Coordinates of C-alpha atoms and ligand atoms in Angstrom, one line a residue:
M1 CA 30.6 137.6 45.4
K2 CA 30.2 137.3 49.1
Y3 CA 30.4 133.5 49.2
D4 CA 32.1 130.8 47.1
Y5 CA 29.3 128.4 48.2
V6 CA 25.9 129.0 49.5
I7 CA 24.6 125.6 50.7
V8 CA 20.9 125.1 51.2
G9 CA 20.2 122.3 53.7
A10 CA 22.2 121.2 56.7
G11 CA 21.5 117.5 56.1
L12 CA 24.1 114.9 55.2
Y13 CA 24.7 116.1 51.7
G14 CA 24.9 119.8 52.5
A15 CA 27.1 119.3 55.6
S16 CA 29.5 117.0 53.7
L17 CA 30.0 119.7 51.0
A18 CA 30.3 122.4 53.6
Y19 CA 33.0 120.5 55.3
L20 CA 35.0 119.9 52.0
A21 CA 34.5 123.5 50.9
K22 CA 35.7 124.9 54.2
K23 CA 38.6 122.6 54.2
A24 CA 39.6 123.8 50.7
G25 CA 39.5 127.4 52.0
K26 CA 36.3 128.4 50.4
R27 CA 33.9 131.0 51.9
C28 CA 30.6 129.2 52.6
I29 CA 27.4 129.5 54.5
V30 CA 24.7 126.9 55.2
L31 CA 21.1 127.8 55.2
E32 CA 18.7 125.5 57.0
K33 CA 15.0 126.1 57.3
R34 CA 14.5 123.8 60.3
S35 CA 15.5 124.9 63.8
H36 CA 18.3 122.3 63.9
I37 CA 21.1 120.8 61.8
A38 CA 21.4 117.2 60.4
G39 CA 18.2 117.0 58.3
N40 CA 16.4 113.7 58.5
I41 CA 19.2 112.0 60.4
Y42 CA 18.8 114.3 63.3
T43 CA 18.9 112.6 66.7
E44 CA 18.0 114.3 70.0
N45 CA 18.6 113.2 73.6
V46 CA 15.5 112.1 75.5
E47 CA 16.0 110.4 78.9
G48 CA 19.7 109.8 77.9
I49 CA 18.6 108.0 74.7
A50 CA 19.4 109.2 71.2
V51 CA 16.0 109.5 69.6
H52 CA 15.9 109.4 65.8
R53 CA 13.3 112.1 65.3
Y54 CA 12.7 111.5 61.6
G55 CA 12.7 107.7 61.6
A56 CA 15.3 105.0 62.4
H57 CA 18.6 105.5 60.6
I58 CA 21.2 102.7 60.4
F59 CA 24.3 103.5 58.5
H60 CA 25.5 100.8 56.1
T61 CA 27.8 100.7 53.1
N62 CA 30.0 98.6 50.9
D63 CA 32.0 101.6 49.9
K64 CA 35.3 101.9 51.8
K65 CA 35.8 105.5 50.8
V66 CA 32.4 106.5 52.2
W67 CA 33.0 104.5 55.4
E68 CA 36.3 106.2 56.0
F69 CA 34.9 109.6 55.2
I70 CA 32.0 109.3 57.7
N71 CA 34.3 107.9 60.4
L72 CA 36.3 111.2 60.3
F73 CA 33.4 112.7 62.2
G74 CA 32.8 110.2 65.0
E75 CA 33.0 106.7 66.2
F76 CA 30.4 104.0 65.2
N77 CA 29.1 101.2 67.3
S78 CA 28.7 97.6 66.1
Y79 CA 24.9 97.6 65.8
I80 CA 23.6 95.3 63.1
N81 CA 20.0 95.9 62.0
S82 CA 17.8 92.8 62.4
P83 CA 14.2 93.9 62.4
L84 CA 11.3 91.5 63.1
A85 CA 7.9 91.5 61.4
Y86 CA 4.7 91.0 63.4
Y87 CA 1.7 89.5 61.6
K88 CA -1.4 88.2 63.3
G89 CA 0.2 87.4 66.6
K90 CA 3.4 85.8 65.2
L91 CA 6.9 87.2 64.7
Y92 CA 9.1 86.6 61.7
N93 CA 12.7 87.4 61.1
L94 CA 13.7 89.8 58.4
P95 CA 15.1 90.1 55.8
F96 CA 13.8 87.0 54.1
N97 CA 16.2 84.2 55.1
M98 CA 16.3 80.7 56.5
N99 CA 14.9 81.8 59.8
T100 CA 11.9 83.4 58.0
F101 CA 11.4 80.3 55.9
Y102 CA 11.5 78.1 59.0
Q103 CA 9.0 80.3 60.8
M104 CA 6.7 80.4 57.7
W105 CA 6.8 76.7 56.6
G106 CA 8.8 74.7 59.2
V107 CA 11.5 74.0 56.6
I108 CA 14.9 73.3 58.0
R109 CA 17.2 73.0 54.9
P110 CA 17.9 75.5 52.1
E111 CA 16.8 73.1 49.4
E112 CA 13.4 72.7 51.1
A113 CA 12.9 76.4 51.3
K114 CA 13.9 76.8 47.6
A115 CA 11.5 74.1 46.6
K116 CA 8.7 75.8 48.5
I117 CA 9.3 79.1 46.9
E118 CA 9.6 77.5 43.5
E119 CA 6.3 75.7 43.9
Q120 CA 4.6 79.0 44.8
R121 CA 6.0 81.1 42.2
K122 CA 5.7 78.6 39.3
A123 CA 2.0 79.4 39.0
R124 CA 2.6 83.1 38.6
Y125 CA 6.2 83.4 37.3
V126 CA 6.9 86.2 34.9
T127 CA 10.2 86.6 33.1
E128 CA 10.3 90.4 33.5
P129 CA 8.4 91.6 36.5
R130 CA 6.6 94.9 35.7
N131 CA 5.5 95.7 39.3
L132 CA 6.3 95.1 42.9
E133 CA 3.8 92.2 43.3
E134 CA 5.2 90.3 40.4
Q135 CA 8.8 90.9 41.6
A136 CA 8.0 89.9 45.2
I137 CA 6.3 86.6 44.1
N138 CA 9.2 85.8 41.8
L139 CA 11.7 86.4 44.7
V140 CA 10.0 84.7 47.7
G141 CA 6.7 83.1 46.6
S142 CA 3.1 84.0 47.5
D143 CA 3.0 83.2 51.2
I144 CA 5.7 85.6 52.1
Y145 CA 4.3 88.1 49.8
E146 CA 0.9 87.9 51.4
V147 CA 2.1 87.9 55.0
L148 CA 5.2 90.1 55.1
I149 CA 5.1 92.3 52.0
K150 CA 1.6 93.2 50.7
G151 CA 0.1 94.9 53.7
Y152 CA 3.3 96.7 54.8
T153 CA 4.0 97.9 51.3
E154 CA 0.5 99.1 50.6
K155 CA 0.5 101.1 53.9
Q156 CA 3.9 102.5 53.2
W157 CA 3.3 103.6 49.7
G158 CA -0.5 104.2 49.8
R159 CA -1.2 102.2 46.6
P160 CA -1.5 98.6 45.5
C161 CA 1.7 96.6 44.9
T162 CA 0.6 96.2 41.3
E163 CA 1.1 99.9 40.8
L164 CA 4.6 100.1 42.4
P165 CA 8.0 99.7 40.7
P166 CA 9.7 96.3 41.2
E167 CA 12.9 98.0 42.4
I168 CA 11.6 98.9 45.8
I169 CA 11.4 95.3 47.0
K170 CA 14.9 94.5 45.5
R171 CA 16.3 96.7 48.4
L172 CA 15.7 93.7 50.7
P173 CA 18.1 90.7 50.6
V174 CA 16.8 87.1 50.1
R175 CA 19.2 84.6 51.7
F176 CA 19.3 80.8 52.0
I177 CA 21.4 81.0 55.2
F178 CA 20.3 81.7 58.8
D179 CA 21.3 85.4 58.8
N180 CA 19.1 88.2 60.0
N181 CA 21.4 91.1 59.0
Y182 CA 19.0 93.4 57.1
F183 CA 21.8 94.7 54.9
N184 CA 24.3 93.2 52.6
A185 CA 27.0 95.6 53.7
R186 CA 30.6 95.4 54.7
Y187 CA 30.3 98.3 57.1
Q188 CA 27.4 99.0 59.4
G189 CA 26.7 100.8 62.7
I190 CA 25.2 103.8 64.5
P191 CA 27.3 106.8 65.6
V192 CA 28.1 106.4 69.3
Q193 CA 27.3 110.1 70.0
G194 CA 24.3 110.2 67.8
Y195 CA 24.0 111.6 64.2
T196 CA 23.6 115.2 65.2
A197 CA 27.0 115.2 66.8
L198 CA 28.4 113.7 63.6
V199 CA 26.9 116.4 61.5
A200 CA 28.0 119.1 64.0
A201 CA 31.6 117.9 63.6
M202 CA 31.2 118.3 59.8
L203 CA 29.9 121.8 60.2
E204 CA 32.5 122.9 62.8
G205 CA 33.7 126.4 61.8
V206 CA 31.1 126.8 59.1
E207 CA 28.5 129.6 59.4
V208 CA 25.0 128.0 59.7
R209 CA 21.8 130.0 59.6
L210 CA 18.9 128.0 61.1
E211 CA 15.3 128.8 60.5
T212 CA 16.2 130.4 57.2
D213 CA 14.2 129.4 54.2
F214 CA 16.3 129.9 51.1
L215 CA 13.3 130.1 48.9
A216 CA 11.9 133.1 50.8
D217 CA 15.0 135.1 49.6
K218 CA 16.1 133.1 46.6
Q219 CA 17.4 136.0 44.4
K220 CA 19.3 137.6 47.2
W221 CA 21.2 134.4 48.0
L222 CA 21.8 133.6 44.3
S223 CA 23.3 137.0 43.8
E224 CA 25.7 136.5 46.7
A225 CA 26.9 133.1 45.6
E226 CA 29.6 132.0 43.2
R227 CA 28.0 128.5 43.4
L228 CA 24.9 127.4 45.1
I229 CA 24.3 123.8 46.4
Y230 CA 20.6 123.1 46.8
T231 CA 19.4 120.0 48.7
G232 CA 15.7 120.9 49.1
P233 CA 13.0 119.5 46.8
I234 CA 13.8 120.2 43.2
D235 CA 10.1 121.0 42.3
A236 CA 10.0 123.6 45.1
Y237 CA 13.0 125.3 43.7
F238 CA 11.1 125.9 40.5
D239 CA 8.0 127.0 42.4
Y240 CA 6.2 123.8 41.2
E241 CA 6.1 125.1 37.7
Y242 CA 5.1 121.7 36.2
G243 CA 3.1 120.7 39.3
P244 CA 4.4 118.9 42.4
L245 CA 6.3 115.7 42.3
E246 CA 4.9 112.9 44.4
Y247 CA 6.3 112.1 47.8
R248 CA 5.3 110.0 50.8
S249 CA 5.2 111.8 54.1
L250 CA 5.3 110.3 57.6
R251 CA 3.8 110.9 61.0
F252 CA 5.7 109.9 64.1
E253 CA 4.1 109.2 67.4
T254 CA 6.7 109.2 70.2
E255 CA 6.2 108.1 73.8
V256 CA 8.5 107.8 76.8
L257 CA 7.6 104.6 78.7
D258 CA 8.4 103.8 82.3
T259 CA 10.0 100.5 81.5
D260 CA 13.5 99.6 80.5
N261 CA 12.6 97.3 77.6
Y262 CA 9.3 97.5 75.6
Q263 CA 9.7 95.3 72.6
G264 CA 13.2 93.7 72.9
N265 CA 14.4 94.9 69.5
A266 CA 15.1 98.2 67.9
V267 CA 12.7 97.7 65.0
I268 CA 9.4 95.7 64.7
N269 CA 7.5 96.0 61.4
Y270 CA 3.7 95.6 61.5
T271 CA 2.9 94.0 58.2
E272 CA -0.9 93.6 58.7
R273 CA -2.9 96.1 56.6
E274 CA -5.3 96.6 59.5
I275 CA -2.7 97.9 61.9
P276 CA -2.4 101.6 61.0
Y277 CA 1.3 102.1 61.6
T278 CA 4.2 100.4 59.6
R279 CA 6.7 100.0 62.4
I280 CA 7.6 100.6 66.0
I281 CA 11.1 101.8 66.8
E282 CA 12.6 101.4 70.3
H283 CA 15.5 103.8 70.1
K284 CA 17.7 102.6 73.0
H285 CA 18.4 99.3 71.3
F286 CA 20.3 101.0 68.5
A287 CA 22.9 101.9 71.1
F288 CA 22.6 98.9 73.5
G289 CA 21.1 101.4 76.0
Q290 CA 20.7 100.5 79.7
Q291 CA 18.6 103.5 80.7
P292 CA 15.8 102.8 83.2
K293 CA 13.2 104.3 80.8
T294 CA 12.6 103.7 77.1
V295 CA 11.4 105.8 74.1
I296 CA 9.3 104.3 71.3
T297 CA 8.0 105.7 68.1
R298 CA 5.2 104.5 66.0
E299 CA 5.6 105.4 62.3
Y300 CA 2.6 106.1 60.1
S301 CA 2.9 106.7 56.4
K302 CA 0.8 109.3 54.8
T303 CA 0.0 111.0 51.5
W304 CA 2.2 114.1 51.1
Q305 CA 0.5 117.4 50.6
L306 CA 2.1 120.9 50.2
G307 CA 3.5 121.9 53.6
D308 CA 4.2 118.3 54.8
E309 CA 7.8 117.0 55.0
P310 CA 8.6 115.1 51.8
Y311 CA 10.4 112.0 53.2
Y312 CA 10.3 109.6 50.2
P313 CA 10.3 110.3 46.5
V314 CA 7.8 107.9 44.8
G315 CA 9.9 106.7 41.8
N316 CA 7.2 105.4 39.5
T317 CA 7.2 106.1 35.7
E318 CA 5.0 109.2 35.9
N319 CA 7.1 110.8 38.6
Q320 CA 10.3 110.0 36.8
A321 CA 9.0 111.6 33.7
L322 CA 8.0 114.7 35.7
Y323 CA 11.4 114.7 37.4
S324 CA 13.1 114.7 34.0
R325 CA 11.4 117.9 33.1
Y326 CA 12.5 119.5 36.3
H327 CA 16.0 118.1 35.8
A328 CA 16.1 119.8 32.3
L329 CA 15.2 123.1 34.0
A330 CA 18.0 122.5 36.6
E331 CA 20.6 122.0 33.9
R332 CA 19.9 125.6 32.8
E333 CA 20.6 127.0 36.3
R334 CA 24.4 127.2 35.6
K335 CA 25.6 128.1 39.1
V336 CA 23.3 125.7 41.0
I337 CA 24.0 122.1 41.9
F338 CA 21.0 120.0 42.9
G339 CA 22.0 117.3 45.3
G340 CA 20.8 114.8 48.0
R341 CA 17.6 112.8 48.2
L342 CA 15.3 115.7 47.4
G343 CA 17.5 117.7 45.0
E344 CA 17.9 114.6 42.9
Y345 CA 14.6 113.0 43.7
K346 CA 16.1 109.6 44.4
Y347 CA 15.5 107.1 47.1
Y348 CA 19.1 107.4 48.3
D349 CA 20.4 105.8 51.5
M350 CA 22.9 107.8 53.5
D351 CA 25.9 106.1 52.0
Q352 CA 24.6 106.9 48.5
V353 CA 24.1 110.5 49.5
L354 CA 27.7 110.6 50.7
A355 CA 29.0 109.0 47.6
R356 CA 27.2 111.6 45.5
A357 CA 28.5 114.4 47.7
L358 CA 32.1 113.2 47.3
E359 CA 31.7 112.9 43.6
T360 CA 30.3 116.4 43.3
A361 CA 33.1 117.7 45.6
S362 CA 35.7 116.1 43.3
T363 CA 34.2 117.7 40.2
L364 CA 34.3 121.1 42.0
G365 CA 37.9 120.5 42.8
L366 CA 37.2 120.1 46.5
G367 CA 39.2 117.0 47.3
L368 CA 39.2 115.1 50.6
Ligands
LIG1 P1 17.9 115.8 54.2 O1 18.3 115.1 55.4 O2 16.4 115.8 53.8 O3 18.4 117.3 54.2 C1 17.9 118.4 53.5 C2 17.8 119.6 54.4 O4 17.5 120.7 53.5 C3 16.7 119.5 55.4 O5 17.3 119.7 56.7 C4 15.7 120.5 55.0 O6 15.1 121.1 56.1 C5 16.6 121.5 54.3 N1 15.9 122.4 53.3 C6 15.0 122.0 52.4 N2 14.5 123.0 51.7 C7 15.1 124.1 52.2 C8 15.0 125.5 52.0 N3 14.2 126.0 51.1 N4 15.8 126.4 52.7 C9 16.6 125.9 53.7 N5 16.7 124.6 54.0 C10 16.0 123.7 53.3 N6 19.3 105.9 55.0 C11 20.2 104.9 55.4 O7 21.3 104.8 54.9 N7 19.8 104.1 56.4 C12 18.6 104.1 57.0 O8 18.3 103.3 58.0 C13 17.7 105.1 56.6 N8 16.4 105.2 57.2 C14 15.6 106.1 56.8 C15 14.3 106.2 57.4 C16 13.4 107.2 57.0 C17 12.1 107.3 57.7 C18 13.8 108.1 56.0 C19 12.8 109.2 55.6 C20 15.0 108.0 55.4 C21 15.9 107.1 55.7 N9 17.2 107.0 55.2 C22 18.1 106.0 55.6 C23 17.6 107.9 54.1 C24 18.4 109.1 54.7 O9 17.5 109.9 55.5 C25 18.8 110.0 53.5 O10 19.6 109.3 52.6 C26 19.6 111.3 54.0 O11 19.2 111.8 55.2 C27 19.5 112.3 52.9 O12 20.3 113.4 53.2 P2 20.1 114.8 52.4 O13 21.1 115.8 52.9 O14 20.0 114.5 51.0 O15 18.6 115.3 52.8
LIG2 N1 9.1 95.8 52.9 C1 8.0 94.9 53.2 N2 7.9 94.4 54.4 C2 8.7 94.7 55.4 C3 9.8 95.6 55.2 C4 9.9 96.2 53.9 O1 7.2 94.6 52.3 O2 8.6 94.2 56.5 C5 9.1 96.4 51.6 C6 8.4 97.7 51.5 O3 7.8 97.8 50.2 C7 9.4 98.8 51.7 C8 10.6 98.1 50.9 O4 10.5 96.7 51.3 O5 9.0 100.0 51.1 C9 11.9 98.6 51.3 O6 12.1 98.5 52.7 P1 13.1 99.3 53.6 O7 13.2 98.8 54.9 O8 14.4 99.4 52.8 O9 12.4 100.7 53.6 P2 12.8 102.1 54.3 O10 13.6 101.8 55.5 O11 13.6 102.9 53.3 O12 11.5 102.7 54.7

């Protein structure tokens, strides 16, 4: 075989495995169909600002091993994500915490906030929430659900909250302290040099072929590889044999503005159904930028169709069932490992992708 590892995808998962394989002395090559490395965490320099081309990415984790691993490749700043939500002319702090409860109801003390939520959820409480709406009302009551969750979620996922799994909303913390940190994470930050530099450091010394679609030459690459690591969509690998899995795609509208500060925060969510975008990102605030100009991106969610970028797996029961069928096919591809957000069809954050990559590396005997 020409290669010990052919790695499909130069995103975080593929790049981590390429780094570990190279370090273990393996012959490897990375194939990437885009014209750049780093997958969805790609950042590019515009007016001296690191622009997150595929949506805002904030690294956060509770996993010390993952944090130490990612820090091998570059320094992180001390950014803490504290997005705001805009609804009908008012701003609310996220995630749901005492600041939000104060802004919503004027309550000052935690027990007043708890009483307010209790009063609202009593009427509609269900022991085992079956969908996102029931879960959200159980967690924060109906006012917050109506103002901060319903419109945003329905734009984001393109379907009613009653048809979405409860897990999605459990991603967000609910706190009875005044704390706007969006994540419950011990470690958090943004790479000082941008994510692309971080991934470039992982890939140093590894052969990377850009603008190379593995699926266009699948048999050739398989025949040259001892093992193949595939981080593209699992359904695409099997030529959509059972039909496509469902994804959400995104459209980004980016503008350079001739002002040094447009919205005063890195992320503002627009939770009204009537506003077509879900959020506006002002990139410089991720890195405390002082540039004279600013770059903003409006993010619109859209239905995925063949040819669009599949950003989010839609993890409802039907898609999980379809994924299980593809997973069964994948188990038969003895030399192929399916990894990453698309290869495993899981709504993984970056730290989860890294944890999975480290696990895989260890089963392959590619230690740190
Ligand atoms: P990807 O980055 O998708 O990499 C896969 C690569 O494979 C791509 O470059 C693709 O072009 C390539 N590829 C696919 N098919 C082929 C083929 N046939 N041939 C060659 N190449 C191929 N996570 C966080 O932790 N914090 C955040 O704040 C955060 N924000 C996010 C915001 C948005 C809008 C999105 C969409 C995701 C966010 N994430 C966040 C999740 C994060 O992006 C992922 O966890 C991570 O990037 C996944 O890495 P990956 O390597 O699995 O996939
Ligand atoms: N969410 C919401 N209102 C908000 C922010 C998030 O209802 O202002 C919900 C929405 O359903 C979203 C989920 O919480 O899909 C998870 O949010 P997160 O910010 O983790 O989503 P991501 O950054 O992955 O798009």
